Amino acid sequence: MAPSAPSIASNMSSRAITPRPSSYRYKSEKRGMTYNIMLVGQSGLGRRTFLNTLCEREVIPPTEAPNPDTANVADPMKFDTYEVNLEEEGTRINLKVIDAAGFGDGLDNTSCFKQLQDYIEAQFDEVLVEESRIKRNRRYRDHRLHVLIYFIAPTGHSLRELDVELIRRLGEYVNIIPVIGRADSLTVDELATFKQNVMRDIDFYKLPVYNFCWDESDSDALKENREIMDFIPFSVVTCDEVIDNEYGSVRVRRYPWGTIEIDDESQCDFVLLRYILLNSHIADLINYTEDVLYENYRTKKLEVGGFAEGEDEEEDDEAGDESHAASTKKQE
Amino acid sequence: MTAPEVQDYVGFDTITQQMERKFLKRGFNLNVILVGESGMGKSTLVNSIFSTHLVDSQGRRTAQEVIRKTTEILPVTQTLDENGVRVRLTIIDTPGFGDQCNNEGCWVQVIKYIKDQHAAYLERELKPQRDRIINDTRVHACLYFLNPGSRGLRPLDVEVLKRLTEVTNVIPVIAKSDSMTLDERTLFKRRVKEEMSFHRISVYPYSSEDDDDEDRMLNASIRELVPFAVVGSEETIDVDDKPVRGRRHGWGVINIFDETHCDFVHLRNFMLRTHLSDLVEVTAQRHYEQFRTSQLRQIKELRAQQAAAAAAGGGGGSGSSQPPVGPLPHQPMAQV
């Protein structure tokens, strides 16, 4: 059984945005933190409504009814980008969300993984190039992906091939946080069993999901992070409508047999996930991306590219421009 | 000229009871195939419809179980008895269907199975010495499970439904519809119907000239509901000391028999109480006949070719003796 949510959230809210020993946060507080999130999952799992609920506004309007003739033609996967400015407990966040629309929706989805990998690598390559410039752009906007939210279908069984492959292939490039979309189709017991099964699969296949406990130096946070890991995958239900009751405005989904309150932590993990993403762990996620994932990529790339230490800067620039052109092409 | 009125009671109206007695003695076969990705609620739904634990879910629940790479066909037969009426119920599960990254061709085994049953029946029918009553393994109904939350039909659904509706009676359902609000359901049903009409996918029930007004009305009301948004459950929950077959969520209890909650009652009545014999009949008269016609045509053409070849090669001799019935063009697989 998962530990009771409220204690975690209330502990965390009392910490507010703990100034972690990172000057990054202090500097960016004025400008607004650059934060890039990608949403991946088959259609129908609530990715778009998740974003709207997360940002507490309609970022992605509901899609137009598709023509009947497009039903059997799966759109190739595309990356729809949305930019939102948020303010969370005094911190400004320049949020960029990339929705990988079309993932897993076709008959043959094996090319999706390479596309995603190419996209993520392209963002790394841009930074690589930018870092090596003789004259760097002070206003450079970092597009590296800080977290990938992966939506799992609420089957109640275990992970599917698509899920395993995605996490396996992309875990070394981006922090992956698995969530269960449409979690309101599972009862409390089913949800607990499903989470257990998914975690067992993650252990068994050694899937590289984001490890909240990566920073072992901070022992206070470690205990909390271990508790957070017990919630994975986070159950997500997204808001359909807002109603007014005696407590004020409440975000709900209304069924004939009852109404689920999105913000009620005993009913789903949305509030906890949001807090983790936009408050308590935003620095961790960014730091891990920059200090570990990017660095690993950079090392690999430079070794393979045959660049010895202290290469000619002009040569670097040329090669950089080539890879930049290639990466811009990939992004299209 | 009106039919002459029968003056004394003759008694031929008892034929219905005579037929019933024969039928009761014989029992009947009902074969239902379940097609849908794992985790769609197939096993739970079919167990709920028949109020018996007929099939076990084939979903992968432990990490050690291997992820299936192909579609398997798993028939399970049980005999149910209700008030003296015996049904030999075969539920065919299709674990692995639609579960891979690449689902191209995942329907091949399913279509093959259905055609094999038609072929097996035809073969027995064509035998010089055939059984008085041929064991009917033909698939009478296919429950096709749609994914709740999708916009409508997915590419996989379109491909598979096109093929399935040509060989069997297809009943589309949304088994885990408890994550859809009523508005979402209405929208989804409308989209699915539009898309099916566009792609000329005709699901059961079909209209026929034999239909009278009552049949037409009933079929129209069924078509309104398609795809059936149902919820399955094998559990009974206590609600105010009353047993309820349903699911308990943190925010309410779903009663699967409550028509305001889901279409379960309608689906069950449709399948078992109003259209059961029609499902069997239509399988025989429409799908089987189509198969039979195309098979026999192929045999005829084959014979004509052989005869032409013999006449051309052998010369002279009148091809008087008909060649024996060769193997059917569609090879049935080993008897299930």
Short mmCIF file of N, CA, C and O in Angstrom, two decimals, chain B residues 7-76:
data_model
loop_
_atom_site.label_atom_id
_atom_site.label_comp_id
_atom_site.label_asym_id
_atom_site.label_seq_id
_atom_site.Cartn_x
_atom_site.Cartn_y
_atom_site.Cartn_z
N GLN B 7 -61.75 -24.76 -38.43
CA GLN B 7 -62.94 -24.83 -37.59
C GLN B 7 -62.64 -25.57 -36.29
O GLN B 7 -62.79 -25.03 -35.22
N ASP B 8 -62.21 -26.85 -36.41
CA ASP B 8 -61.87 -27.55 -35.17
C ASP B 8 -60.42 -27.30 -34.86
O ASP B 8 -59.64 -26.95 -35.72
N TYR B 9 -60.07 -27.49 -33.64
CA TYR B 9 -58.66 -27.33 -33.25
C TYR B 9 -57.86 -28.50 -33.80
O TYR B 9 -58.11 -29.65 -33.47
N VAL B 10 -56.92 -28.21 -34.70
CA VAL B 10 -56.14 -29.26 -35.34
C VAL B 10 -54.90 -29.61 -34.52
O VAL B 10 -54.57 -30.76 -34.33
N GLY B 11 -54.22 -28.59 -34.08
CA GLY B 11 -53.09 -28.85 -33.17
C GLY B 11 -51.71 -28.66 -33.76
O GLY B 11 -50.72 -29.03 -33.13
N PHE B 12 -51.63 -28.10 -35.00
CA PHE B 12 -50.27 -27.96 -35.54
C PHE B 12 -49.52 -26.82 -34.87
O PHE B 12 -48.34 -26.63 -35.08
N ASP B 13 -50.28 -26.07 -34.04
CA ASP B 13 -49.57 -24.98 -33.38
C ASP B 13 -48.65 -25.48 -32.28
O ASP B 13 -47.88 -24.73 -31.70
N THR B 14 -48.75 -26.79 -32.01
CA THR B 14 -47.84 -27.32 -30.98
C THR B 14 -46.44 -27.53 -31.53
O THR B 14 -45.56 -28.01 -30.82
N ILE B 15 -46.26 -27.21 -32.81
CA ILE B 15 -44.92 -27.46 -33.37
C ILE B 15 -43.85 -26.70 -32.61
O ILE B 15 -42.73 -27.15 -32.44
N THR B 16 -44.23 -25.51 -32.11
CA THR B 16 -43.22 -24.73 -31.38
C THR B 16 -42.76 -25.48 -30.14
O THR B 16 -41.57 -25.51 -29.81
N GLN B 17 -43.71 -26.15 -29.47
CA GLN B 17 -43.29 -26.90 -28.29
C GLN B 17 -42.49 -28.14 -28.69
O GLN B 17 -41.55 -28.53 -28.01
N GLN B 18 -42.88 -28.75 -29.81
CA GLN B 18 -42.13 -29.93 -30.27
C GLN B 18 -40.70 -29.55 -30.59
O GLN B 18 -39.74 -30.24 -30.24
N MET B 19 -40.58 -28.38 -31.25
CA MET B 19 -39.23 -27.91 -31.61
C MET B 19 -38.44 -27.61 -30.36
O MET B 19 -37.25 -27.91 -30.26
N GLU B 20 -39.16 -27.04 -29.39
CA GLU B 20 -38.46 -26.67 -28.17
C GLU B 20 -37.92 -27.92 -27.49
O GLU B 20 -36.79 -27.95 -27.02
N ARG B 21 -38.74 -28.98 -27.45
CA ARG B 21 -38.28 -30.20 -26.78
C ARG B 21 -37.06 -30.76 -27.46
O ARG B 21 -36.11 -31.18 -26.81
N LYS B 22 -37.12 -30.78 -28.79
CA LYS B 22 -35.96 -31.29 -29.54
C LYS B 22 -34.73 -30.46 -29.23
O LYS B 22 -33.63 -30.97 -29.02
N PHE B 23 -34.96 -29.16 -29.22
CA PHE B 23 -33.85 -28.24 -29.00
C PHE B 23 -33.26 -28.43 -27.61
O PHE B 23 -32.05 -28.46 -27.42
N LEU B 24 -34.16 -28.60 -26.64
CA LEU B 24 -33.70 -28.78 -25.27
C LEU B 24 -32.84 -30.03 -25.16
O LEU B 24 -31.85 -30.08 -24.46
N LYS B 25 -33.29 -31.07 -25.87
CA LYS B 25 -32.53 -32.32 -25.79
C LYS B 25 -31.14 -32.16 -26.40
O LYS B 25 -30.15 -32.64 -25.88
N ARG B 26 -31.13 -31.42 -27.52
CA ARG B 26 -29.87 -31.30 -28.27
C ARG B 26 -28.92 -30.30 -27.64
O ARG B 26 -27.72 -30.45 -27.67
N GLY B 27 -29.47 -29.23 -27.12
CA GLY B 27 -28.61 -28.14 -26.67
C GLY B 27 -28.09 -27.40 -27.89
O GLY B 27 -28.41 -27.75 -29.02
N PHE B 28 -27.32 -26.39 -27.68
CA PHE B 28 -26.78 -25.69 -28.84
C PHE B 28 -25.38 -25.16 -28.54
O PHE B 28 -24.96 -25.11 -27.38
N ASN B 29 -24.69 -24.80 -29.61
CA ASN B 29 -23.33 -24.25 -29.49
C ASN B 29 -23.37 -22.75 -29.64
O ASN B 29 -24.08 -22.23 -30.50
N LEU B 30 -22.58 -22.09 -28.83
CA LEU B 30 -22.39 -20.65 -29.01
C LEU B 30 -20.91 -20.35 -28.93
O LEU B 30 -20.26 -20.72 -27.95
N ASN B 31 -20.39 -19.74 -29.98
CA ASN B 31 -18.96 -19.46 -30.03
C ASN B 31 -18.74 -17.96 -30.17
O ASN B 31 -19.20 -17.34 -31.12
N VAL B 32 -18.02 -17.41 -29.20
CA VAL B 32 -17.79 -15.97 -29.19
C VAL B 32 -16.29 -15.70 -29.14
O VAL B 32 -15.59 -16.26 -28.31
N ILE B 33 -15.83 -14.83 -30.03
CA ILE B 33 -14.40 -14.49 -30.02
C ILE B 33 -14.22 -13.08 -29.47
O ILE B 33 -15.04 -12.19 -29.73
N LEU B 34 -13.19 -12.90 -28.66
CA LEU B 34 -12.90 -11.61 -28.05
C LEU B 34 -11.67 -11.01 -28.71
O LEU B 34 -10.60 -11.61 -28.68
N VAL B 35 -11.84 -9.84 -29.31
CA VAL B 35 -10.70 -9.22 -29.99
C VAL B 35 -10.44 -7.83 -29.42
O VAL B 35 -11.31 -6.97 -29.42
N GLY B 36 -9.22 -7.63 -28.91
CA GLY B 36 -8.88 -6.33 -28.35
C GLY B 36 -7.54 -6.43 -27.66
O GLY B 36 -7.11 -7.53 -27.31
N GLU B 37 -6.90 -5.30 -27.44
CA GLU B 37 -5.60 -5.29 -26.75
C GLU B 37 -5.76 -5.83 -25.34
O GLU B 37 -6.86 -5.85 -24.80
N SER B 38 -4.64 -6.20 -24.75
CA SER B 38 -4.74 -6.68 -23.37
C SER B 38 -5.04 -5.49 -22.47
O SER B 38 -4.64 -4.36 -22.74
N GLY B 39 -5.76 -5.76 -21.42
CA GLY B 39 -6.08 -4.69 -20.49
C GLY B 39 -7.34 -3.93 -20.86
O GLY B 39 -7.68 -2.93 -20.22
N MET B 40 -8.06 -4.38 -21.87
CA MET B 40 -9.30 -3.69 -22.27
C MET B 40 -10.50 -4.19 -21.47
O MET B 40 -11.59 -3.67 -21.63
N GLY B 41 -10.31 -5.24 -20.68
CA GLY B 41 -11.41 -5.76 -19.87
C GLY B 41 -12.19 -6.87 -20.54
O GLY B 41 -13.35 -7.10 -20.23
N LYS B 42 -11.54 -7.61 -21.46
CA LYS B 42 -12.23 -8.64 -22.22
C LYS B 42 -12.73 -9.77 -21.33
O LYS B 42 -13.91 -10.14 -21.36
N SER B 43 -11.83 -10.33 -20.53
CA SER B 43 -12.20 -11.49 -19.72
C SER B 43 -13.27 -11.11 -18.71
O SER B 43 -14.27 -11.83 -18.55
N THR B 44 -13.07 -9.97 -18.05
CA THR B 44 -14.05 -9.56 -17.05
C THR B 44 -15.42 -9.37 -17.68
O THR B 44 -16.44 -9.78 -17.11
N LEU B 45 -15.45 -8.78 -18.87
CA LEU B 45 -16.75 -8.53 -19.49
C LEU B 45 -17.46 -9.82 -19.82
O LEU B 45 -18.64 -10.00 -19.51
N VAL B 46 -16.75 -10.76 -20.44
CA VAL B 46 -17.43 -11.99 -20.85
C VAL B 46 -17.86 -12.80 -19.62
O VAL B 46 -18.93 -13.41 -19.60
N ASN B 47 -17.05 -12.76 -18.58
CA ASN B 47 -17.45 -13.43 -17.34
C ASN B 47 -18.67 -12.76 -16.73
O ASN B 47 -19.53 -13.42 -16.13
N SER B 48 -18.77 -11.46 -16.89
CA SER B 48 -19.93 -10.73 -16.35
C SER B 48 -21.18 -11.05 -17.15
O SER B 48 -22.26 -11.23 -16.59
N ILE B 49 -21.04 -11.11 -18.47
CA ILE B 49 -22.21 -11.36 -19.31
C ILE B 49 -22.84 -12.70 -18.98
O ILE B 49 -24.05 -12.82 -18.88
N PHE B 50 -22.00 -13.72 -18.78
CA PHE B 50 -22.53 -15.05 -18.51
C PHE B 50 -22.60 -15.37 -17.03
O PHE B 50 -22.92 -16.50 -16.65
N SER B 51 -22.29 -14.38 -16.21
CA SER B 51 -22.33 -14.54 -14.76
C SER B 51 -21.59 -15.78 -14.29
O SER B 51 -22.00 -16.44 -13.34
N THR B 52 -20.54 -16.13 -14.99
CA THR B 52 -19.74 -17.30 -14.61
C THR B 52 -18.30 -16.97 -14.91
O THR B 52 -18.01 -16.31 -15.91
N HIS B 53 -17.41 -17.50 -14.07
CA HIS B 53 -16.00 -17.30 -14.39
C HIS B 53 -15.60 -18.28 -15.48
O HIS B 53 -15.29 -19.43 -15.22
N LEU B 54 -15.69 -17.81 -16.74
CA LEU B 54 -15.44 -18.69 -17.87
C LEU B 54 -13.98 -18.68 -18.29
O LEU B 54 -13.41 -19.69 -18.64
N VAL B 55 -13.42 -17.47 -18.32
CA VAL B 55 -12.05 -17.35 -18.82
C VAL B 55 -11.21 -16.57 -17.82
O VAL B 55 -11.69 -15.71 -17.09
N ASP B 56 -9.92 -16.92 -17.81
CA ASP B 56 -8.96 -16.17 -16.99
C ASP B 56 -8.34 -15.10 -17.86
O ASP B 56 -8.08 -15.33 -19.04
N SER B 57 -8.06 -13.97 -17.27
CA SER B 57 -7.39 -12.92 -18.01
C SER B 57 -6.00 -13.41 -18.42
O SER B 57 -5.30 -14.03 -17.64
N GLN B 58 -5.66 -13.13 -19.68
CA GLN B 58 -4.34 -13.57 -20.17
C GLN B 58 -3.32 -12.46 -20.08
O GLN B 58 -2.23 -12.55 -20.63
N GLY B 59 -3.68 -11.40 -19.38
CA GLY B 59 -2.75 -10.27 -19.27
C GLY B 59 -1.50 -10.64 -18.49
O GLY B 59 -1.53 -11.49 -17.61
N ARG B 60 -0.42 -9.97 -18.79
CA ARG B 60 0.84 -10.25 -18.12
C ARG B 60 0.85 -9.53 -16.78
O ARG B 60 0.66 -8.32 -16.72
N ARG B 61 1.04 -10.31 -15.71
CA ARG B 61 0.98 -9.67 -14.40
C ARG B 61 2.27 -9.76 -13.61
O ARG B 61 2.44 -9.07 -12.61
N THR B 62 3.14 -10.65 -14.00
CA THR B 62 4.42 -10.70 -13.28
C THR B 62 5.52 -10.33 -14.26
O THR B 62 5.41 -10.53 -15.46
N ALA B 63 6.60 -9.81 -13.69
CA ALA B 63 7.70 -9.37 -14.55
C ALA B 63 8.33 -10.54 -15.29
O ALA B 63 8.86 -10.38 -16.38
N GLN B 64 8.25 -11.74 -14.69
CA GLN B 64 8.91 -12.89 -15.30
C GLN B 64 8.19 -13.38 -16.55
O GLN B 64 8.80 -13.95 -17.43
N GLU B 65 6.88 -13.13 -16.64
CA GLU B 65 6.16 -13.57 -17.85
C GLU B 65 6.68 -12.80 -19.05
O GLU B 65 6.85 -11.60 -18.99
N VAL B 66 6.85 -13.52 -20.13
CA VAL B 66 7.41 -12.87 -21.31
C VAL B 66 6.33 -12.04 -22.02
O VAL B 66 5.17 -12.43 -22.05
N ILE B 67 6.74 -10.92 -22.57
CA ILE B 67 5.80 -10.10 -23.34
C ILE B 67 5.53 -10.83 -24.65
O ILE B 67 6.45 -11.18 -25.37
N ARG B 68 4.26 -11.05 -24.95
CA ARG B 68 3.91 -11.80 -26.16
C ARG B 68 4.32 -11.06 -27.42
O ARG B 68 4.18 -9.84 -27.51
N LYS B 69 4.79 -11.84 -28.40
CA LYS B 69 5.23 -11.21 -29.65
C LYS B 69 4.23 -11.40 -30.77
O LYS B 69 4.33 -10.80 -31.83
N THR B 70 3.28 -12.34 -30.56
CA THR B 70 2.31 -12.59 -31.63
C THR B 70 0.93 -12.76 -31.02
O THR B 70 0.79 -12.90 -29.81
N THR B 71 -0.07 -12.80 -31.91
CA THR B 71 -1.42 -13.03 -31.43
C THR B 71 -1.64 -14.53 -31.29
O THR B 71 -1.40 -15.29 -32.22
N GLU B 72 -2.12 -14.95 -30.12
CA GLU B 72 -2.44 -16.36 -29.94
C GLU B 72 -3.94 -16.54 -29.96
O GLU B 72 -4.68 -15.60 -29.68
N ILE B 73 -4.36 -17.75 -30.28
CA ILE B 73 -5.79 -18.04 -30.27
C ILE B 73 -6.04 -19.06 -29.17
O ILE B 73 -5.48 -20.15 -29.19
N LEU B 74 -6.87 -18.69 -28.20
CA LEU B 74 -7.08 -19.57 -27.04
C LEU B 74 -8.56 -19.86 -26.84
O LEU B 74 -9.26 -19.10 -26.18
N PRO B 75 -9.06 -20.95 -27.39
CA PRO B 75 -10.48 -21.25 -27.16
C PRO B 75 -10.67 -22.03 -25.86
O PRO B 75 -9.86 -22.89 -25.53
N VAL B 76 -11.73 -21.70 -25.15
CA VAL B 76 -12.07 -22.39 -23.91
C VAL B 76 -13.55 -22.75 -23.98
O VAL B 76 -14.38 -21.89 -24.22
#
